[in-house]
Amino acid sequence: MGVLPVPAEVRAILLDIEGTTTPIAFVQETLFPYIKDNVKEYLRAHWEEEECQRDVGLLRKQAQEDSYLDGAVPIPLESGSGEEELERVIQAVVDNVHWQMSLDRKTTALKQLQGHMWRAAYATGLVKGEIFEDVVPAIRKWREAGMKVYIYSSGSVEAQKLLFGYSTEGDILELFDGHFDTKIGPKVESESYRRIAASIGCATNNILFLTDVPREANAAEEADTHVAVVIRPGNAGLTDDEKSYYSLISSFTELFLPSST
């Protein structure tokens, strides 16, 4: 690895979160278990609130779309009143969430509920977003050099802002010029990167995308976006072909900006 020169036409750096700015272990061992362990309690406490009902409505709609999948969990409408009926529907939502998470699905409905649950956890100090120590100094340097910095994650924009707003480095939201999630499109589809470029107001080859996932890197490349694959502790291993094909970095400090000479 070592030093990776950033192409001169790059004006914006687009960052993945899990395995790139943030340890995979934080997501897998802190954030996701929190959802699994607390979703029933959260639904019971917030069921009557408009936001919670919107979240459940989205999950119910997603469940209908998923009805053809093996093991799909339907979410019935409340057909009456009473504690028993409410518990039946809540349990269906819980089972649906657990099922989606077991398949590592990235549906907007799931991510929205997770984001709202994490908001409560961050706000009460139960959770702090973990950031690799090289991230903040590097981003500050990029911004001083005139780079725009954006986040693109399968986690909702709200979840992203919580992670960086309540991080181990404090509130670092000021470091980012914008956030994108799967509402702009899946990370493994090249069209998503074209939409991001259009939203930012630049060409796709004005963007450098940093991710730990080769499939995402490949999709970005297909859209003529520059790519580097990030090697971090706990990340999935790369094949020999992937190692030889992609530009690799193990720290953000390895990126060399032309303007930093």
C-alpha positions as a printed Julia matrix, in Angstrom:
261×3 Matrix{Float64}:
   0.0     0.0     0.0
   1.85    3.2     1.04
   1.01    6.49   -0.69
  -1.86    6.69   -3.18
  -1.92    9.83   -5.35
  -5.4    11.28   -5.82
  -6.14   12.04   -9.52
  -5.97   15.76  -10.28
  -9.58   15.93  -11.51
 -10.98   14.72   -8.16
 -12.98   17.44   -6.38
 -14.98   15.34   -3.91
 -14.27   12.35   -1.7
 -17.18    9.98   -1.06
 -16.86    7.78    2.03
 -18.46    4.51    3.02
 -18.89    4.07    6.8
 -18.75    0.44    7.92
 -15.2    -0.87    7.47
 -14.03    2.5     6.1
 -14.52    5.29    8.67
 -15.81    2.98   11.38
 -14.85   -0.52   12.57
 -17.14   -3.27   11.32
 -17.08   -4.59   14.89
 -18.88   -1.45   16.12
 -21.71   -2.01   13.66
 -21.88   -5.79   14.12
 -21.28   -6.0    17.88
 -22.86   -2.76   19.16
 -25.38   -1.2    16.76
 -27.12   -4.27   15.36
 -27.38   -6.2    18.66
 -28.9    -3.08   20.23
 -31.73   -3.22   17.67
 -32.35   -6.94   18.14
 -32.35   -6.7    21.93
 -34.51   -3.58   22.19
 -36.92   -3.47   19.24
 -39.89   -4.92   21.14
 -39.42   -2.57   24.09
 -39.02    0.39   21.71
 -42.22   -0.45   19.79
 -44.21   -0.84   23.01
 -42.96    2.51   24.33
 -43.52    4.48   21.09
 -46.38    2.64   19.37
 -48.89    5.48   19.58
 -46.47    8.05   18.19
 -46.87    9.19   14.58
 -43.22    8.49   13.72
 -43.43    4.92   14.99
 -46.63    4.31   13.05
 -44.95    5.61    9.86
 -42.05    3.23   10.5
 -44.41    0.29   10.99
 -46.36    1.28    7.87
 -43.17    1.21    5.8
 -42.19   -2.16    7.25
 -45.67   -3.53    6.5
 -45.43   -2.32    2.89
 -41.97   -3.92    2.58
 -43.35   -7.17    4.04
 -46.0    -7.24    1.33
 -43.32   -6.79   -1.35
 -41.3    -9.6     0.28
 -44.2   -12.05    0.49
 -42.72  -14.24   -2.26
 -39.44  -14.78   -0.35
 -38.74  -17.9     1.72
 -39.3   -17.24    5.4
 -40.86  -13.8     4.83
 -42.72  -12.48    7.87
 -46.03  -10.66    7.19
 -47.14   -7.77    9.39
 -50.93   -7.79    9.85
 -53.07   -4.71   10.37
 -54.59   -4.32   13.81
 -58.0    -5.91   13.42
 -59.31   -4.79   16.78
 -58.36   -3.22   20.07
 -56.98   -4.71   23.24
 -53.61   -5.62   24.66
 -53.53   -9.09   23.14
 -54.15   -7.79   19.61
 -51.49   -5.09   20.02
 -48.95   -7.64   21.24
 -49.7    -9.87   18.25
 -48.96   -7.07   15.78
 -45.89   -5.85   17.68
 -44.5    -9.39   17.75
 -45.0    -9.63   13.97
 -43.01   -6.41   13.52
 -40.27   -7.74   15.82
 -40.14  -11.04   13.91
 -40.0    -9.18   10.59
 -37.14   -6.95   11.77
 -35.2    -9.95   13.07
 -35.79  -11.81    9.79
 -34.59   -8.89    7.67
 -31.53   -8.42    9.87
 -30.69  -12.15    9.7
 -30.43  -11.72    5.92
 -28.46   -8.45    6.26
 -31.07   -6.67    4.16
 -30.68   -2.97    3.39
 -34.33   -1.98    2.91
 -35.24    1.63    3.54
 -38.02    0.51    5.9
 -35.62   -1.42    8.13
 -32.96    1.3     8.06
 -35.53    3.96    9.0
 -36.67    2.13   12.13
 -33.08    1.35   13.09
 -32.16    5.01   12.68
 -34.92    6.12   15.01
 -33.95    3.53   17.62
 -30.29    4.51   17.45
 -31.25    8.18   17.82
 -32.68    7.4    21.25
 -29.62    5.34   22.18
 -27.12    8.02   21.12
 -29.08   10.84   22.75
 -29.09    9.05   26.12
 -25.39    8.17   25.89
 -25.97    4.42   25.61
 -24.06    4.4    22.32
 -21.15    6.44   20.89
 -20.12    6.18   17.23
 -16.64    4.72   16.81
 -14.3     6.38   14.32
 -10.84    5.2    13.24
  -8.23    7.6    14.62
  -6.84    8.58   11.19
 -10.25    9.71    9.86
 -10.8    13.14   11.41
  -7.26   14.54   10.86
  -7.29   13.34    7.25
 -10.7    14.83    6.46
  -9.65   18.17    7.98
  -6.59   18.13    5.69
  -8.71   17.29    2.63
 -11.1    20.12    3.37
  -8.22   22.57    3.84
  -7.04   21.51    0.37
 -10.48   22.43   -1.03
 -12.0    18.95   -1.22
 -15.69   18.35   -0.6
 -16.38   15.3     1.58
 -19.57   13.22    1.46
 -20.87   10.05    3.09
 -22.62    7.23    1.19
 -23.84    4.38    3.37
 -26.59    1.8     3.35
 -27.51    3.12    6.81
 -30.06    5.93    6.69
 -28.9     9.54    6.52
 -30.32    9.99   10.01
 -28.29    7.03   11.32
 -25.17    8.47    9.67
 -25.68   11.85   11.31
 -26.17   10.22   14.69
 -22.97    8.2    14.39
 -20.9    11.27   13.5
 -22.83   13.65   15.75
 -22.35   11.47   18.85
 -18.94    9.99   18.02
 -15.89    9.08   20.06
 -14.36   12.2    18.45
 -17.29   14.39   19.5
 -19.69   16.04   17.05
 -17.87   15.95   13.68
 -20.83   16.58   11.37
 -19.26   19.87   10.26
 -16.64   17.83    8.35
 -19.18   16.57    5.79
 -20.76   18.43    2.9
 -23.62   15.98    2.53
 -24.96   12.47    3.14
 -26.43    9.81    0.85
 -28.18    6.54    1.66
 -30.02    3.87   -0.33
 -32.77    6.33   -1.23
 -30.42    7.5    -3.99
 -29.98    3.86   -5.05
 -28.18    0.65   -3.99
 -24.43    0.9    -3.49
 -23.83   -2.02   -5.86
 -25.5    -0.28   -8.83
 -23.51    2.11  -11.01
 -26.5     4.4   -11.58
 -26.41    5.38   -7.88
 -22.99    7.01   -8.36
 -24.22    8.92  -11.39
 -27.12   10.24   -9.3
 -24.74   11.26   -6.51
 -22.51   13.12   -8.99
 -25.56   14.92  -10.39
 -26.69   15.82   -6.87
 -23.24   17.14   -5.96
 -23.04   19.03   -9.24
 -19.96   17.41  -10.76
 -18.92   14.65  -13.15
 -18.5    11.1   -11.84
 -14.75   11.26  -12.53
 -14.51   14.24  -10.16
 -15.29   11.83   -7.29
 -13.05    9.42   -5.38
 -15.05    6.72   -3.56
 -13.51    4.92   -0.57
 -15.11    1.59    0.39
 -14.14   -1.8     1.8
 -16.52   -3.71   -0.51
 -15.26   -4.71   -3.98
 -18.81   -5.0    -5.4
 -19.42   -1.36   -4.47
 -16.03   -0.37   -5.88
 -16.89   -2.15   -9.13
 -20.26   -0.38   -9.43
 -18.61    2.99   -8.84
 -15.92    2.24  -11.42
 -18.59    1.34  -13.99
 -19.91    4.88  -13.52
 -16.38    6.27  -14.17
 -15.86    7.16  -10.51
 -12.36    6.83   -9.04
 -12.1     4.16   -6.36
  -9.81    2.96   -3.58
 -10.55   -0.09   -1.45
  -9.9     0.37    2.27
  -8.21   -2.4     4.28
  -9.14   -2.2     7.97
  -8.95   -4.63   10.92
 -11.97   -6.95   10.8
 -12.82   -6.29    7.16
 -13.52   -9.21    4.83
 -10.43  -10.45    3.03
  -9.83   -9.69   -0.64
  -9.0   -12.2    -3.34
  -5.57  -12.03   -5.0
  -7.25  -10.65   -8.13
  -8.95   -7.9    -6.12
  -5.69   -7.02   -4.37
  -3.87   -6.67   -7.67
  -6.7    -4.83   -9.45
  -7.82   -2.17   -6.96
  -5.89    0.7    -5.42
  -5.63   -0.17   -1.72
  -5.16    1.94    1.4
  -5.09    0.96    5.08
  -5.37    4.53    6.39
  -6.79    7.79    5.09
  -3.33    9.31    5.67
  -2.1     7.32    2.65
  -4.06    9.48    0.23
  -1.83   12.11   -1.38
  -3.62   15.15   -2.75
  -1.98   17.01   -5.67
  -2.71   20.32   -3.92
  -0.89   19.19   -0.77
   2.57   19.5    -2.35
